[in-house]
Coordinates of C-alpha atoms in Angstrom, one line a residue:
M298 CA -0.1 -0.2 0.0
K299 CA 3.1 2.3 0.8
N300 CA 3.5 3.0 -2.8
I301 CA 0.2 3.7 -3.6
Y302 CA -0.3 5.8 -0.7
Y303 CA 2.5 7.9 -1.4
S304 CA 1.4 8.7 -5.3
I305 CA -2.4 9.2 -3.7
L306 CA -1.0 11.9 -1.7
C307 CA 1.2 13.4 -4.0
S308 CA -1.4 13.8 -6.6
L309 CA -3.5 15.3 -3.9
L310 CA -1.1 17.9 -3.2
L311 CA 0.0 18.7 -7.0
S312 CA -4.0 19.2 -7.6
L313 CA -3.7 22.4 -5.5
T314 CA -0.3 23.2 -7.0
F315 CA 1.9 21.9 -4.2
T316 CA 4.9 20.5 -5.9
S317 CA 6.8 18.8 -2.7
C318 CA 5.5 15.5 -1.6
D319 CA 8.5 13.9 0.6
S320 CA 8.9 17.1 2.6
Y321 CA 6.1 19.3 2.0
L322 CA 5.5 19.9 5.6
D323 CA 9.3 20.9 6.1
E324 CA 10.2 23.3 3.3
V325 CA 8.6 25.3 0.8
P326 CA 10.3 24.8 -2.7
K327 CA 10.7 27.8 -4.8
G328 CA 7.3 28.9 -6.7
S329 CA 5.1 26.6 -4.6
K330 CA 2.8 26.7 -1.8
I331 CA 2.1 24.4 1.3
P332 CA -1.0 24.1 2.9
T333 CA -1.1 26.3 5.8
T334 CA -4.5 28.2 5.9
L335 CA -7.8 26.8 6.9
A336 CA -9.1 27.4 3.6
D337 CA -6.1 25.3 2.2
F338 CA -7.2 22.3 3.8
E339 CA -10.7 22.8 3.4
A340 CA -10.2 23.2 -0.5
F341 CA -9.3 19.3 -0.2
I342 CA -12.9 18.3 0.8
R343 CA -14.1 20.1 -2.7
Y344 CA -11.6 17.8 -4.5
E345 CA -14.7 15.6 -5.4
Y346 CA -13.4 13.2 -8.1
T347 CA -11.0 11.6 -6.0
N348 CA -12.1 12.0 -2.6
H349 CA -16.2 11.6 -2.9
K350 CA -16.2 8.6 -5.5
V351 CA -17.7 5.5 -4.2
D352 CA -17.3 3.0 -6.5
V353 CA -18.8 -0.5 -5.6
A354 CA -18.8 -2.2 -9.1
Q355 CA -18.2 -5.6 -7.7
A356 CA -21.2 -5.4 -5.2
L357 CA -23.4 -4.3 -7.9
N358 CA -22.5 -7.0 -10.2
L359 CA -23.1 -9.9 -7.4
L360 CA -26.5 -8.3 -6.9
N361 CA -27.1 -8.1 -10.6
D362 CA -28.2 -4.7 -9.9
R363 CA -26.7 -3.5 -13.2
Y364 CA -26.8 -5.4 -16.7
I365 CA -23.5 -6.9 -18.0
G366 CA -23.4 -8.0 -21.5
P367 CA -21.9 -11.3 -22.7
S368 CA -18.9 -9.7 -24.2
T369 CA -17.9 -8.3 -21.1
L370 CA -18.3 -11.4 -19.5
S371 CA -16.4 -13.3 -21.7
Y372 CA -13.2 -11.4 -21.3
D373 CA -13.6 -9.9 -17.8
R374 CA -13.3 -13.3 -15.4
L375 CA -14.0 -11.7 -12.0
T376 CA -16.9 -9.8 -13.0
N377 CA -18.0 -12.9 -14.7
A378 CA -17.4 -14.7 -11.4
N379 CA -19.6 -12.2 -9.3
Y380 CA -22.5 -11.7 -12.0
M381 CA -22.9 -15.4 -12.8
W382 CA -22.1 -16.5 -8.9
D383 CA -19.6 -18.8 -9.8
E384 CA -18.4 -20.1 -6.5
T385 CA -15.9 -22.3 -8.0
A386 CA -13.7 -19.2 -9.2
D387 CA -10.8 -18.2 -7.4
R388 CA -11.8 -14.7 -7.0
I389 CA -8.3 -13.8 -5.2
Q390 CA -6.3 -15.0 -8.2
L391 CA -8.9 -13.2 -10.6
N392 CA -8.7 -9.8 -8.5
Q393 CA -5.2 -8.8 -10.1
A394 CA -6.5 -5.0 -11.6
D395 CA -9.6 -4.3 -10.1
E396 CA -8.5 -2.1 -7.2
T397 CA -11.0 0.8 -7.6
T398 CA -13.0 0.2 -4.6
Y399 CA -9.7 -0.1 -2.3
Y400 CA -7.6 2.5 -3.3
G401 CA -10.6 5.0 -4.3
Q402 CA -11.6 4.9 -0.6
Y403 CA -8.2 5.1 0.9
A404 CA -7.4 8.1 -1.4
G405 CA -10.1 9.8 0.3
I406 CA -9.0 8.7 3.7
S407 CA -5.5 10.1 3.2
T408 CA -7.0 13.5 2.4
F409 CA -9.2 13.1 5.4
N410 CA -6.0 12.3 7.6
L411 CA -4.5 15.2 6.5
I412 CA -7.2 17.7 7.1
I413 CA -7.7 15.9 10.7
E414 CA -4.1 16.2 11.5
N415 CA -3.4 19.6 10.6
A416 CA -6.8 21.7 10.5
L417 CA -6.9 22.7 14.1
T418 CA -3.4 24.2 13.7
S419 CA -4.0 26.1 10.4
T420 CA -4.2 29.8 10.3
E421 CA -6.6 32.5 9.3
A422 CA -9.4 31.1 10.7
T423 CA -11.3 31.1 14.2
E424 CA -11.7 28.1 16.2
D425 CA -15.3 27.2 15.2
E426 CA -14.1 27.3 11.7
K427 CA -11.2 25.0 12.3
R428 CA -13.2 22.8 14.3
L429 CA -16.0 22.5 11.7
I430 CA -13.5 21.4 9.2
W431 CA -11.9 18.9 11.3
A432 CA -15.2 17.5 12.0
E433 CA -16.7 17.4 8.8
A434 CA -13.3 15.3 7.7
K435 CA -14.0 12.8 10.4
V436 CA -17.6 12.1 9.4
L437 CA -16.2 11.5 5.7
R438 CA -13.3 9.5 7.1
A439 CA -16.2 7.2 9.1
M440 CA -18.2 7.0 5.7
S441 CA -15.2 5.7 3.8
Y442 CA -14.3 3.4 6.5
Y443 CA -17.5 1.9 6.4
N444 CA -17.6 1.4 2.6
L445 CA -14.2 -0.6 3.0
V446 CA -15.4 -2.8 6.1
N447 CA -18.7 -3.6 4.2
F448 CA -17.0 -4.7 1.2
Y449 CA -14.1 -6.6 2.3
A450 CA -14.6 -7.9 5.6
D451 CA -17.7 -10.4 6.6
T452 CA -20.6 -8.3 7.9
Y453 CA -20.8 -7.3 11.3
E454 CA -22.1 -9.9 13.9
A455 CA -21.5 -9.2 17.7
S456 CA -20.5 -12.5 18.5
T457 CA -17.8 -12.8 15.7
A458 CA -16.7 -8.8 15.2
G459 CA -14.4 -9.3 18.0
T460 CA -12.1 -11.8 16.4
K461 CA -12.8 -11.6 12.6
L462 CA -10.5 -9.4 10.9
S463 CA -11.7 -6.3 8.7
V464 CA -9.4 -3.8 7.0
P465 CA -6.2 -1.7 7.5
L466 CA -6.7 1.1 9.7
I467 CA -4.4 4.2 8.8
T468 CA -4.9 7.3 10.9
S469 CA -2.2 9.1 9.9
A470 CA -1.2 11.3 6.4
D471 CA 2.2 10.3 6.8
I472 CA 3.5 8.0 4.0
N473 CA 5.4 5.9 6.1
A474 CA 2.5 5.4 8.6
P475 CA 1.9 1.8 9.9
S476 CA -1.2 0.3 9.3
K477 CA -2.9 -2.5 11.2
Q478 CA -5.8 -4.7 9.8
V479 CA -8.0 -4.3 12.7
T480 CA -10.9 -6.4 13.9
I481 CA -14.6 -6.1 12.7
Q482 CA -15.4 -4.5 16.0
E483 CA -12.2 -2.4 16.4
M484 CA -13.3 -0.9 12.9
Y485 CA -16.8 -0.3 14.2
D486 CA -15.7 1.4 17.2
F487 CA -13.5 3.7 15.2
I488 CA -16.1 4.9 12.9
L489 CA -18.4 5.4 16.0
L490 CA -15.8 7.4 17.7
D491 CA -15.2 9.5 14.8
L492 CA -18.8 10.3 14.2
N493 CA -19.2 11.1 18.2
E494 CA -16.2 13.3 18.0
A495 CA -17.7 15.2 15.1
L496 CA -21.2 15.7 16.2
P497 CA -20.8 18.7 18.7
Y498 CA -19.1 20.7 15.8
L499 CA -21.3 20.2 12.9
T500 CA -23.6 22.6 11.5
S501 CA -27.3 22.3 10.2
V502 CA -26.3 24.0 6.8
S503 CA -23.2 22.9 5.2
Q504 CA -20.8 24.9 2.9
T505 CA -21.5 22.5 -0.4
P506 CA -23.5 19.1 -1.0
L507 CA -19.7 17.5 -0.6
H508 CA -19.7 19.0 3.1
P509 CA -21.1 16.8 5.7
N510 CA -23.8 18.4 7.8
L511 CA -25.6 17.5 10.8
G512 CA -28.3 15.7 9.2
T513 CA -25.5 13.7 7.5
A514 CA -23.9 12.6 10.6
Y515 CA -27.2 11.7 12.0
A516 CA -28.2 9.6 9.1
F517 CA -25.0 8.0 8.9
Y518 CA -24.8 7.2 12.6
S519 CA -28.6 5.4 12.1
R520 CA -27.1 3.8 9.0
V521 CA -24.2 2.6 11.2
N522 CA -26.3 1.1 14.1
L523 CA -28.7 -0.6 12.0
Q524 CA -25.9 -2.7 10.5
M525 CA -24.9 -3.6 14.1
N526 CA -28.5 -4.5 14.4
N527 CA -28.8 -1.8 17.3
Y528 CA -32.3 -0.9 16.1
A529 CA -33.5 1.7 19.2
E530 CA -30.4 3.7 17.9
A531 CA -30.8 3.4 14.4
L532 CA -34.4 4.7 15.0
K533 CA -33.2 7.5 17.3
Y534 CA -30.7 8.8 14.8
A535 CA -33.1 8.2 11.7
D536 CA -35.3 10.7 13.5
L537 CA -32.7 13.2 14.6
A538 CA -31.7 13.3 11.0
L539 CA -35.3 13.6 9.6
A540 CA -35.7 16.6 12.0
E541 CA -32.7 18.1 10.1
N542 CA -34.2 17.0 6.6
D543 CA -37.2 15.2 5.8
Q544 CA -37.9 16.4 2.2
L545 CA -38.7 13.7 -0.5
Y546 CA -38.6 14.2 -3.7
D547 CA -41.8 13.9 -6.0
W548 CA -41.0 11.5 -8.7
T549 CA -44.8 10.7 -9.7
A550 CA -44.4 14.9 -10.9
Y551 CA -41.0 14.1 -12.4
Y552 CA -42.7 11.5 -14.5
D553 CA -45.8 13.9 -15.2
T554 CA -43.2 16.6 -16.5
N555 CA -41.3 14.4 -18.6
K556 CA -44.4 11.9 -19.7
T557 CA -44.1 12.2 -23.4
I558 CA -40.4 11.8 -23.8
I559 CA -40.8 8.7 -21.2
E560 CA -44.0 7.0 -23.0
T561 CA -42.8 7.4 -26.4
P562 CA -42.2 3.9 -27.8
N563 CA -38.8 3.1 -28.9
S564 CA -37.2 6.3 -28.1
Y565 CA -34.5 6.5 -25.7
I566 CA -34.0 10.3 -25.3
T567 CA -32.6 11.1 -21.9
T568 CA -33.9 13.3 -19.3
P569 CA -32.0 15.3 -16.7
S570 CA -31.2 13.6 -13.4
P571 CA -32.6 15.4 -10.5
M572 CA -30.2 13.4 -8.1
G573 CA -27.3 15.6 -8.2
F574 CA -25.7 18.0 -6.2
N575 CA -29.1 19.9 -5.5
Y576 CA -31.3 16.7 -4.9
V577 CA -33.6 17.9 -2.1
E578 CA -33.1 14.4 -0.5
N579 CA -29.4 15.0 0.0
Y580 CA -27.7 15.1 3.4
N581 CA -24.5 14.9 1.4
Y582 CA -23.3 13.9 -1.9
R583 CA -20.8 11.4 -3.1
H584 CA -20.3 10.0 -6.9
G585 CA -21.0 6.3 -7.7
A586 CA -19.1 3.8 -10.2
V587 CA -20.7 6.0 -13.1
N588 CA -18.9 8.6 -14.9
Y589 CA -19.7 12.1 -14.2
F590 CA -22.4 13.8 -16.2
S591 CA -23.3 10.3 -17.7
T592 CA -26.4 8.1 -17.9
E593 CA -26.8 5.3 -15.3
N594 CA -25.8 1.6 -15.5
N595 CA -28.5 -0.7 -17.7
V596 CA -30.6 -3.1 -15.3
P597 CA -31.2 -6.5 -16.1
V598 CA -34.8 -7.4 -17.0
Y599 CA -35.5 -9.8 -14.0
R600 CA -34.0 -7.2 -11.5
G601 CA -36.2 -4.6 -13.4
Q602 CA -39.1 -6.5 -12.6
R603 CA -38.8 -6.6 -9.0
F604 CA -39.9 -2.9 -8.9
E605 CA -43.2 -2.1 -7.6
T606 CA -45.9 -1.6 -10.4
G607 CA -46.3 2.1 -11.1
D608 CA -42.9 3.1 -9.6
A609 CA -42.3 6.4 -11.4
R610 CA -38.5 6.6 -10.4
F611 CA -37.9 3.4 -12.0
L612 CA -40.0 4.3 -15.0
S613 CA -38.5 7.7 -15.4
R614 CA -35.0 6.1 -15.4
W615 CA -35.1 2.7 -17.4
K616 CA -36.9 1.5 -20.2
I617 CA -36.9 -1.9 -22.0
T618 CA -34.8 -2.4 -25.0
T619 CA -33.7 -5.2 -27.5
V620 CA -30.2 -5.0 -29.0
G621 CA -29.4 -8.2 -31.0
A622 CA -29.8 -11.2 -28.7
E623 CA -29.6 -8.6 -25.7
T624 CA -32.8 -7.4 -23.8
Y625 CA -32.3 -5.2 -20.8
Y626 CA -33.6 -2.1 -19.2
K627 CA -31.4 0.6 -20.9
S628 CA -30.6 4.1 -18.8
T629 CA -32.9 7.1 -20.0
M630 CA -31.6 9.7 -17.6
S631 CA -28.2 11.6 -17.4
G632 CA -26.4 13.9 -15.1
N633 CA -25.4 13.2 -11.9
F634 CA -26.2 10.8 -9.2
N635 CA -26.0 10.6 -5.7
Y636 CA -25.0 7.2 -5.2
G637 CA -22.0 7.4 -2.3
G638 CA -23.6 9.8 0.1
I639 CA -26.9 9.6 2.0
T640 CA -30.2 10.8 1.5
T641 CA -33.6 11.3 3.2
V642 CA -35.2 8.2 1.7
E643 CA -32.9 6.2 3.5
A644 CA -33.4 7.6 6.9
Y645 CA -37.3 6.9 6.5
L646 CA -36.9 3.5 5.6
I647 CA -34.8 2.9 8.3
K648 CA -37.0 4.5 10.7
A649 CA -39.7 2.3 8.9
E650 CA -37.8 -1.2 9.6
C651 CA -37.0 -0.3 13.2
L652 CA -40.3 0.7 13.9
A653 CA -41.5 -2.7 12.5
R654 CA -39.0 -4.6 14.6
S655 CA -40.4 -3.0 17.8
G656 CA -43.9 -4.2 16.8
E657 CA -45.4 -0.9 15.7
I658 CA -46.5 -2.0 12.5
N659 CA -49.1 0.6 11.8
D660 CA -46.5 3.6 12.3
A661 CA -44.0 1.4 10.3
M662 CA -46.2 1.2 7.2
D663 CA -47.3 4.8 7.6
V664 CA -43.3 5.8 7.2
L665 CA -43.0 3.3 4.2
D666 CA -46.3 5.0 2.4
E667 CA -44.8 8.6 3.0
V668 CA -42.0 7.3 0.6
R669 CA -44.3 5.2 -1.6
K670 CA -46.9 8.2 -2.3
K671 CA -44.1 10.1 -3.8
R672 CA -42.9 7.2 -6.0
I673 CA -45.9 5.3 -7.1
L674 CA -48.2 6.6 -9.7
P675 CA -51.4 7.7 -8.6
S676 CA -53.4 5.1 -11.1
E677 CA -51.3 2.3 -9.4
Y678 CA -50.9 3.8 -5.7
Q679 CA -52.5 1.8 -3.0
K680 CA -51.7 2.1 0.8
L681 CA -50.1 -0.9 2.1
T682 CA -51.6 -2.3 5.2
T683 CA -50.7 -5.3 7.3
T684 CA -50.6 -6.5 11.0
D685 CA -47.9 -9.1 10.2
K686 CA -44.6 -8.1 11.3
T687 CA -42.7 -10.4 8.3
V688 CA -45.1 -9.0 5.7
A689 CA -44.0 -5.4 6.8
I690 CA -40.3 -5.7 7.2
N691 CA -40.3 -7.6 3.6
A692 CA -42.3 -4.5 2.0
I693 CA -39.9 -2.1 3.8
L694 CA -37.0 -4.0 2.5
K695 CA -38.2 -4.2 -1.1
T696 CA -38.7 -0.7 -1.2
K697 CA -35.3 -0.2 0.2
E698 CA -33.5 -2.1 -2.0
N699 CA -35.4 -0.4 -5.3
E700 CA -34.8 3.3 -3.7
L701 CA -31.0 2.5 -3.1
I702 CA -30.4 0.5 -6.1
L703 CA -26.8 1.2 -7.6
T704 CA -25.4 2.0 -3.9
L705 CA -23.7 0.0 -1.7
I706 CA -26.6 -0.3 0.8
P707 CA -28.6 -3.1 -0.8
F708 CA -25.6 -5.2 -0.7
A709 CA -24.8 -4.1 3.0
D710 CA -28.3 -5.0 4.0
A711 CA -28.5 -8.3 2.2
R712 CA -25.4 -9.1 4.4
R713 CA -26.6 -7.6 7.4
L714 CA -30.1 -9.8 6.8
N715 CA -28.5 -13.0 5.9
A716 CA -26.2 -12.9 9.1
E717 CA -29.7 -12.5 11.3
G718 CA -30.8 -15.3 9.2
V719 CA -34.5 -14.1 9.6
Y720 CA -35.0 -12.4 6.5
K721 CA -32.6 -14.0 4.4
V722 CA -31.4 -12.6 0.8
S723 CA -30.7 -15.3 -2.3
F724 CA -31.3 -14.8 -6.0
S725 CA -31.7 -17.2 -8.9
K726 CA -32.2 -16.6 -12.3
V727 CA -31.9 -18.5 -15.8
D728 CA -29.4 -17.4 -18.4
A729 CA -29.3 -19.3 -21.9
G730 CA -31.1 -22.0 -20.3
T731 CA -28.9 -22.6 -17.2
A732 CA -30.0 -22.0 -13.8
Y733 CA -28.1 -19.9 -11.5
T734 CA -28.3 -19.5 -7.7
L735 CA -26.7 -17.2 -5.2
S736 CA -27.3 -18.5 -1.7
S737 CA -27.7 -16.7 1.5
D738 CA -24.4 -18.3 2.9
S739 CA -22.0 -18.0 -0.3
H740 CA -19.0 -16.9 0.5
L741 CA -19.4 -14.5 -2.5
W742 CA -20.8 -12.1 0.0
T743 CA -17.5 -10.8 1.2
M744 CA -15.2 -9.7 -1.6
P745 CA -11.3 -10.3 -1.9
F746 CA -8.7 -7.7 -1.4
P747 CA -6.9 -7.1 -4.7
Q748 CA -3.6 -8.5 -5.2
G749 CA -2.1 -5.3 -5.4
A750 CA -3.1 -4.5 -1.7
T751 CA -2.0 -7.9 -0.6
K752 CA 1.4 -8.1 -2.3
N753 CA 2.1 -4.4 -1.3
P754 CA 0.6 -3.8 2.0
G755 CA 3.1 -1.3 2.9
N756 CA 3.9 -0.7 6.5
G757 CA 1.7 -3.4 7.6
T758 CA 0.2 -6.7 6.6
I759 CA -2.9 -7.6 5.2
T760 CA -4.9 -11.1 5.4
Q761 CA -7.5 -12.2 3.0
N762 CA -10.9 -12.6 4.4
V763 CA -12.1 -15.2 2.2
D764 CA -10.8 -18.3 0.7
K765 CA -11.5 -17.7 -2.6

């Protein structure tokens, strides 16, 4: 990791016209500038294309949340192993180049470490201003570590979290800083500590959508506690997040506005994405795997069929197409998409699940339908009612996996539910006449570290968390 960590830090410094890396804190090369003022360090948070990209492509492949065509599957063997649920494949051996998730998150962490180490001693700012930037970096670092631990390590289980390994923990911007592959429990404790230390200094309104605010921290705290099965805490912080921002985007109105384009047969003209920097549901914004100002990933037919009838959010974003022998739902929306940040709809659905788990079924269904009323076309909408806890939770989970498609959250949720053992997630499909199954206890639910990381771990060691 050392060489990669070095190049990441150098490139970040160069992006702000800093030209020395080895001694950038000790010397000022002629014609160069080193970060000293708070504005210098705050500018790193605005460097969105490195520090705010959350590429979890292989998780999307495993879930079949995005369509992968036969040509890609024929040459990309790691993608094929995950997409076709091939339990015989040695994904460790195949993972020789798919390093974007790993190094992308550590690139952000290196930046946030730099800010955390230096913001409080920076110049030209008040103590409150320094603490705010410091706290924002803490939240972003915690979010990046959450992504890593829920990708490369087994999901959190209280009984095993203290013994199973997670990912390397690095807390210094020094390129020679030691790293330790901590346990899952240690990593979650670290994430929660970062959040707890940040919360007192965050504000309700942030400088930009890239800067986490109080709502971001509350919503993320809720997400982390849900992953740990701490439902009371998850509910508490979901409510706090919604007190900061409870807006839901009206996708039925979007559909009506763009109805002519959407409903024109065999037309794939794109409509503009409302899910960018100014999306009303944003707590904070982070990019996903798709390129900036692009269309979304396409979606397999069997995945598209899991959306509720009349889901305006789905109908506005994808339209079925056939190209040669391939049929899939083609993306019909272009722009920016908040796949890596956190939004109000997640807080609503965490709240609904927690209420249902505590037996407050009617209240849970009311919360669920606050979301559905903004999603399901009036001609198809009917309020969901039940007194059955299992029915309620399954309805909530179905909505959530569809709402947060193409993000890490459906993957993290499936792992959590499989470990719990009550609402297990498994998939089956038929492709070219052959049946495929992804079982709830498959080893495929944990991704292997890329070989670049294990062969060059820097000042530490890395042990694979899967056998293949």
